[in-house]
PDB file of C-alpha atoms in Angstrom:
ATOM      1  CA  ILE A   1     -13.415  -0.616   1.135  1.00  0.00           C
ATOM      2  CA  THR A   2     -14.521   2.996   0.821  1.00  0.00           C
ATOM      3  CA  VAL A   3     -13.986   5.526  -1.934  1.00  0.00           C
ATOM      4  CA  SER A   4     -11.673   7.466   0.367  1.00  0.00           C
ATOM      5  CA  THR A   5      -9.252   4.530   0.527  1.00  0.00           C
ATOM      6  CA  MET A   6      -8.638   5.094  -3.178  1.00  0.00           C
ATOM      7  CA  ASP A   7      -7.341   8.618  -2.494  1.00  0.00           C
ATOM      8  CA  ARG A   8      -3.733   7.485  -2.313  1.00  0.00           C
ATOM      9  CA  LEU A   9      -3.960   6.326  -5.930  1.00  0.00           C
ATOM     10  CA  LEU A  10      -4.768   9.880  -7.030  1.00  0.00           C
ATOM     11  CA  LEU A  11      -2.126  11.732  -4.999  1.00  0.00           C
ATOM     12  CA  PRO A  12       0.496  12.003  -7.787  1.00  0.00           C
ATOM     13  CA  HIS A  13      -2.170  13.586  -9.988  1.00  0.00           C
ATOM     14  CA  LEU A  14      -3.852  15.738  -7.320  1.00  0.00           C
ATOM     15  CA  LEU A  15      -0.604  17.153  -5.896  1.00  0.00           C
ATOM     16  CA  PRO A  16       1.454  18.062  -8.999  1.00  0.00           C
ATOM     17  CA  GLU A  17       3.715  20.495  -7.103  1.00  0.00           C
ATOM     18  CA  VAL A  18       4.478  18.053  -4.276  1.00  0.00           C
ATOM     19  CA  ASP A  19       7.321  15.555  -4.690  1.00  0.00           C
ATOM     20  CA  ARG A  20       6.835  13.525  -1.515  1.00  0.00           C
ATOM     21  CA  ALA A  21       3.855  12.697   0.670  1.00  0.00           C
ATOM     22  CA  ILE A  22       3.019  10.617   3.695  1.00  0.00           C
ATOM     23  CA  TYR A  23      -0.240   8.715   3.464  1.00  0.00           C
ATOM     24  CA  LEU A  24      -2.008   7.594   6.655  1.00  0.00           C
ATOM     25  CA  ASP A  25      -5.169   5.509   6.864  1.00  0.00           C
ATOM     26  CA  ILE A  26      -7.918   6.949   9.026  1.00  0.00           C
ATOM     27  CA  ASP A  27      -7.495   4.095  11.540  1.00  0.00           C
ATOM     28  CA  THR A  28      -4.051   5.315  12.618  1.00  0.00           C
ATOM     29  CA  LEU A  29      -2.906   7.222  15.677  1.00  0.00           C
ATOM     30  CA  VAL A  30       0.251   9.336  15.359  1.00  0.00           C
ATOM     31  CA  LEU A  31       2.377   9.397  18.525  1.00  0.00           C
ATOM     32  CA  ASP A  32       5.613  10.942  17.241  1.00  0.00           C
ATOM     33  CA  ASP A  33       6.854  13.652  14.888  1.00  0.00           C
ATOM     34  CA  ILE A  34       6.206  12.353  11.380  1.00  0.00           C
ATOM     35  CA  THR A  35       8.695  14.749   9.808  1.00  0.00           C
ATOM     36  CA  GLU A  36      11.249  12.030  10.624  1.00  0.00           C
ATOM     37  CA  LEU A  37       9.167   9.607   8.588  1.00  0.00           C
ATOM     38  CA  GLY A  38       8.961  12.146   5.767  1.00  0.00           C
ATOM     39  CA  ARG A  39      12.765  12.303   5.626  1.00  0.00           C
ATOM     40  CA  LEU A  40      13.103   8.520   5.249  1.00  0.00           C
ATOM     41  CA  ASP A  41      15.619   7.673   2.508  1.00  0.00           C
ATOM     42  CA  LEU A  42      13.661   5.925  -0.239  1.00  0.00           C
ATOM     43  CA  GLN A  43      16.914   4.968  -2.026  1.00  0.00           C
ATOM     44  CA  GLY A  44      15.318   5.585  -5.429  1.00  0.00           C
ATOM     45  CA  HIS A  45      12.262   3.437  -4.705  1.00  0.00           C
ATOM     46  CA  PRO A  46       8.788   4.901  -5.286  1.00  0.00           C
ATOM     47  CA  ILE A  47       7.354   3.995  -1.877  1.00  0.00           C
ATOM     48  CA  ALA A  48       8.142   2.934   1.653  1.00  0.00           C
ATOM     49  CA  ALA A  49       5.650   0.482   3.102  1.00  0.00           C
ATOM     50  CA  ARG A  50       5.477  -2.074   5.858  1.00  0.00           C
ATOM     51  CA  ASP A  51       5.483  -5.719   4.837  1.00  0.00           C
ATOM     52  CA  SER A  52       2.156  -7.396   5.437  1.00  0.00           C
ATOM     53  CA  ASN A  53       1.778 -10.516   7.522  1.00  0.00           C
ATOM     54  CA  VAL A  54       0.184 -12.009   4.378  1.00  0.00           C
ATOM     55  CA  PRO A  55       2.402 -13.470   1.644  1.00  0.00           C
ATOM     56  CA  GLU A  56       2.114 -11.938  -1.809  1.00  0.00           C
ATOM     57  CA  TRP A  57       0.708 -15.108  -3.404  1.00  0.00           C
ATOM     58  CA  LEU A  58      -2.186 -15.120  -0.920  1.00  0.00           C
ATOM     59  CA  GLU A  59      -2.930 -11.446  -1.575  1.00  0.00           C
ATOM     60  CA  TRP A  60      -3.006 -12.101  -5.338  1.00  0.00           C
ATOM     61  CA  ARG A  61      -5.152 -15.200  -4.961  1.00  0.00           C
ATOM     62  CA  ALA A  62      -7.726 -13.139  -3.072  1.00  0.00           C
ATOM     63  CA  ALA A  63      -7.455 -10.209  -5.499  1.00  0.00           C
ATOM     64  CA  VAL A  64      -8.207 -12.246  -8.639  1.00  0.00           C
ATOM     65  CA  ARG A  65     -10.793 -14.655  -7.225  1.00  0.00           C
ATOM     66  CA  ARG A  66     -13.683 -12.670  -8.719  1.00  0.00           C
ATOM     67  CA  LEU A  67     -12.158 -12.640 -12.216  1.00  0.00           C
ATOM     68  CA  PRO A  68     -12.836 -15.207 -14.944  1.00  0.00           C
ATOM     69  CA  GLY A  69     -10.081 -17.850 -15.165  1.00  0.00           C
ATOM     70  CA  ARG A  70      -8.273 -16.525 -18.243  1.00  0.00           C
ATOM     71  CA  GLN A  71      -8.351 -12.915 -17.044  1.00  0.00           C
ATOM     72  CA  ALA A  72      -7.139 -13.973 -13.578  1.00  0.00           C
ATOM     73  CA  ASN A  73      -4.218 -15.844 -15.164  1.00  0.00           C
ATOM     74  CA  ASP A  74      -3.347 -12.854 -17.372  1.00  0.00           C
ATOM     75  CA  VAL A  75      -3.324 -10.502 -14.395  1.00  0.00           C
ATOM     76  CA  LEU A  76      -1.189 -12.863 -12.325  1.00  0.00           C
ATOM     77  CA  LEU A  77       1.307 -13.331 -15.156  1.00  0.00           C
ATOM     78  CA  SER A  78       1.533  -9.578 -15.690  1.00  0.00           C
ATOM     79  CA  VAL A  79       2.224  -8.899 -12.031  1.00  0.00           C
ATOM     80  CA  ILE A  80       4.724 -11.767 -11.748  1.00  0.00           C
ATOM     81  CA  ARG A  81       6.600 -10.571 -14.851  1.00  0.00           C
ATOM     82  CA  ARG A  82       6.841  -7.085 -13.412  1.00  0.00           C
ATOM     83  CA  ASN A  83       7.610  -7.861  -9.767  1.00  0.00           C
ATOM     84  CA  GLY A  84       8.582 -11.492  -9.393  1.00  0.00           C
ATOM     85  CA  PHE A  85       6.740 -13.606  -6.893  1.00  0.00           C
ATOM     86  CA  GLY A  86       7.251 -14.731  -3.351  1.00  0.00           C
ATOM     87  CA  GLN A  87       7.870 -11.648  -1.250  1.00  0.00           C
ATOM     88  CA  PRO A  88       5.477 -10.444   1.427  1.00  0.00           C
ATOM     89  CA  ALA A  89       2.516  -8.333   0.394  1.00  0.00           C
ATOM     90  CA  ILE A  90       2.378  -4.766   1.696  1.00  0.00           C
ATOM     91  CA  ASN A  91       0.325  -3.005   4.300  1.00  0.00           C
ATOM     92  CA  ALA A  92      -0.653   0.246   2.590  1.00  0.00           C
ATOM     93  CA  GLY A  93      -2.067   1.964   5.687  1.00  0.00           C
ATOM     94  CA  VAL A  94       1.083   4.027   6.191  1.00  0.00           C
ATOM     95  CA  LEU A  95       3.085   4.967   3.121  1.00  0.00           C
ATOM     96  CA  VAL A  96       5.854   7.337   2.187  1.00  0.00           C
ATOM     97  CA  LEU A  97       5.281   8.160  -1.472  1.00  0.00           C
ATOM     98  CA  ASP A  98       7.773   9.580  -3.959  1.00  0.00           C
ATOM     99  CA  LEU A  99       5.118  11.399  -5.975  1.00  0.00           C
ATOM    100  CA  ALA A 100       7.679  12.685  -8.502  1.00  0.00           C
ATOM    101  CA  ARG A 101       8.771   9.115  -9.259  1.00  0.00           C
ATOM    102  CA  MET A 102       5.162   7.950  -9.397  1.00  0.00           C
ATOM    103  CA  ARG A 103       4.352  10.703 -11.913  1.00  0.00           C
ATOM    104  CA  ALA A 104       7.416   9.727 -13.968  1.00  0.00           C
ATOM    105  CA  ASP A 105       6.136   6.131 -13.933  1.00  0.00           C
ATOM    106  CA  ASP A 106       2.678   7.392 -15.024  1.00  0.00           C
ATOM    107  CA  PHE A 107       1.275   5.624 -11.968  1.00  0.00           C
ATOM    108  CA  THR A 108      -2.231   7.096 -11.827  1.00  0.00           C
ATOM    109  CA  ARG A 109      -2.994   6.669 -15.522  1.00  0.00           C
ATOM    110  CA  THR A 110      -1.529   3.167 -15.607  1.00  0.00           C
ATOM    111  CA  TYR A 111      -2.927   1.709 -12.395  1.00  0.00           C
ATOM    112  CA  LEU A 112      -6.107   3.557 -11.431  1.00  0.00           C
ATOM    113  CA  GLY A 113      -8.047   1.662 -14.094  1.00  0.00           C
ATOM    114  CA  TRP A 114      -7.133  -1.627 -12.420  1.00  0.00           C
ATOM    115  CA  VAL A 115      -9.606  -0.782  -9.649  1.00  0.00           C
ATOM    116  CA  GLU A 116     -12.522  -0.836 -12.069  1.00  0.00           C
ATOM    117  CA  LYS A 117     -11.184  -3.361 -14.573  1.00  0.00           C
ATOM    118  CA  TYR A 118     -10.113  -6.008 -12.053  1.00  0.00           C
ATOM    119  CA  GLY A 119     -11.916  -4.971  -8.878  1.00  0.00           C
ATOM    120  CA  PHE A 120      -8.584  -4.426  -7.123  1.00  0.00           C
ATOM    121  CA  HIS A 121      -8.387  -2.668  -3.797  1.00  0.00           C
ATOM    122  CA  ASP A 122      -5.967   0.193  -3.288  1.00  0.00           C
ATOM    123  CA  GLN A 123      -3.508  -2.067  -1.471  1.00  0.00           C
ATOM    124  CA  ASP A 124      -3.511  -4.512  -4.411  1.00  0.00           C
ATOM    125  CA  VAL A 125      -2.787  -1.645  -6.801  1.00  0.00           C
ATOM    126  CA  MET A 126       0.129  -0.429  -4.672  1.00  0.00           C
ATOM    127  CA  LEU A 127       1.519  -3.969  -4.536  1.00  0.00           C
ATOM    128  CA  ALA A 128       1.140  -4.389  -8.303  1.00  0.00           C
ATOM    129  CA  TYR A 129       2.942  -1.098  -8.870  1.00  0.00           C
ATOM    130  CA  ALA A 130       5.778  -1.347  -6.384  1.00  0.00           C
ATOM    131  CA  GLY A 131       6.204  -5.078  -5.766  1.00  0.00           C
ATOM    132  CA  SER A 132       9.636  -5.428  -4.233  1.00  0.00           C
ATOM    133  CA  ASP A 133      10.648  -1.967  -5.514  1.00  0.00           C
ATOM    134  CA  ARG A 134      10.062  -0.472  -2.103  1.00  0.00           C
ATOM    135  CA  VAL A 135      11.776   0.423   1.126  1.00  0.00           C
ATOM    136  CA  GLN A 136      10.741  -1.564   4.168  1.00  0.00           C
ATOM    137  CA  LEU A 137       9.072   0.780   6.629  1.00  0.00           C
ATOM    138  CA  PRO A 138      10.323   0.205  10.184  1.00  0.00           C
ATOM    139  CA  ALA A 139       7.713  -1.387  12.475  1.00  0.00           C
ATOM    140  CA  ARG A 140       7.495   1.678  14.720  1.00  0.00           C
ATOM    141  CA  TRP A 141       6.046   3.684  11.816  1.00  0.00           C
ATOM    142  CA  ASN A 142       3.207   1.210  11.236  1.00  0.00           C
ATOM    143  CA  SER A 143       2.677  -0.688  14.462  1.00  0.00           C
ATOM    144  CA  LEU A 144      -0.118  -3.256  14.187  1.00  0.00           C
ATOM    145  CA  PRO A 145      -1.365  -3.813  17.762  1.00  0.00           C
ATOM    146  CA  VAL A 146      -3.573  -6.804  17.016  1.00  0.00           C
ATOM    147  CA  LEU A 147      -0.665  -8.655  15.392  1.00  0.00           C
ATOM    148  CA  GLU A 148       2.417  -7.582  17.360  1.00  0.00           C
ATOM    149  CA  ASP A 149       3.977  -5.663  20.213  1.00  0.00           C
ATOM    150  CA  VAL A 150       6.217  -2.753  19.234  1.00  0.00           C
ATOM    151  CA  ASP A 151       8.211  -1.176  22.083  1.00  0.00           C
ATOM    152  CA  ASP A 152       8.183   2.454  20.909  1.00  0.00           C
ATOM    153  CA  PRO A 153       5.452   2.908  18.271  1.00  0.00           C
ATOM    154  CA  ALA A 154       5.402   6.194  16.375  1.00  0.00           C
ATOM    155  CA  ILE A 155       2.186   5.316  14.542  1.00  0.00           C
ATOM    156  CA  ILE A 156      -0.359   2.770  15.715  1.00  0.00           C
ATOM    157  CA  HIS A 157      -2.478   1.305  12.928  1.00  0.00           C
ATOM    158  CA  TRP A 158      -5.587  -0.703  13.710  1.00  0.00           C
ATOM    159  CA  ALA A 159      -5.512  -2.604  10.410  1.00  0.00           C
ATOM    160  CA  ALA A 160      -7.481  -5.573  11.710  1.00  0.00           C
ATOM    161  CA  LEU A 161     -10.864  -5.918  13.329  1.00  0.00           C
ATOM    162  CA  PRO A 162     -12.130  -5.108  15.847  1.00  0.00           C
ATOM    163  CA  LYS A 163     -11.307  -1.393  15.976  1.00  0.00           C
ATOM    164  CA  PRO A 164     -10.955  -0.080  19.541  1.00  0.00           C
ATOM    165  CA  TRP A 165     -13.636   2.571  19.029  1.00  0.00           C
ATOM    166  CA  GLU A 166     -16.300   0.124  17.879  1.00  0.00           C
ATOM    167  CA  PRO A 167     -18.805  -1.139  20.481  1.00  0.00           C
ATOM    168  CA  GLU A 168     -18.088  -4.824  19.932  1.00  0.00           C
TER     169      GLU A 168
END
């Protein structure tokens, strides 16, 4: 995880005049006009994201494994109280963000500290914030070639290893 992956957590703060943004990981390839993605109806939700192939409970188990037992339990209870438990985790490599809603929710001030306090990754923070309060991004807007075949991908995202540009 690099510092630049944390950028999406700062967008509501860094772009105060912008109400909506599309976030793309650096390991994506855009093949279609993303203005269509930018017009996606968020139906009042703060983000649109693709479901992960990992269940939420597994994501949380990995996220809290470095924490002492009591702190890990407190974090899990907090997240479960806020979002429930049992839905898929998210893949945060392609996101449509309602920055106005995120500012109204005080997202950056509330959640950025979780990176340092709990050692969370950006994807964990987005999951903790949005939980099931999200729109499911269609597969063509975050096609994962190592995991699936998508007939007409608009964005290809090499979320898994190996990356096609790496020698191995």
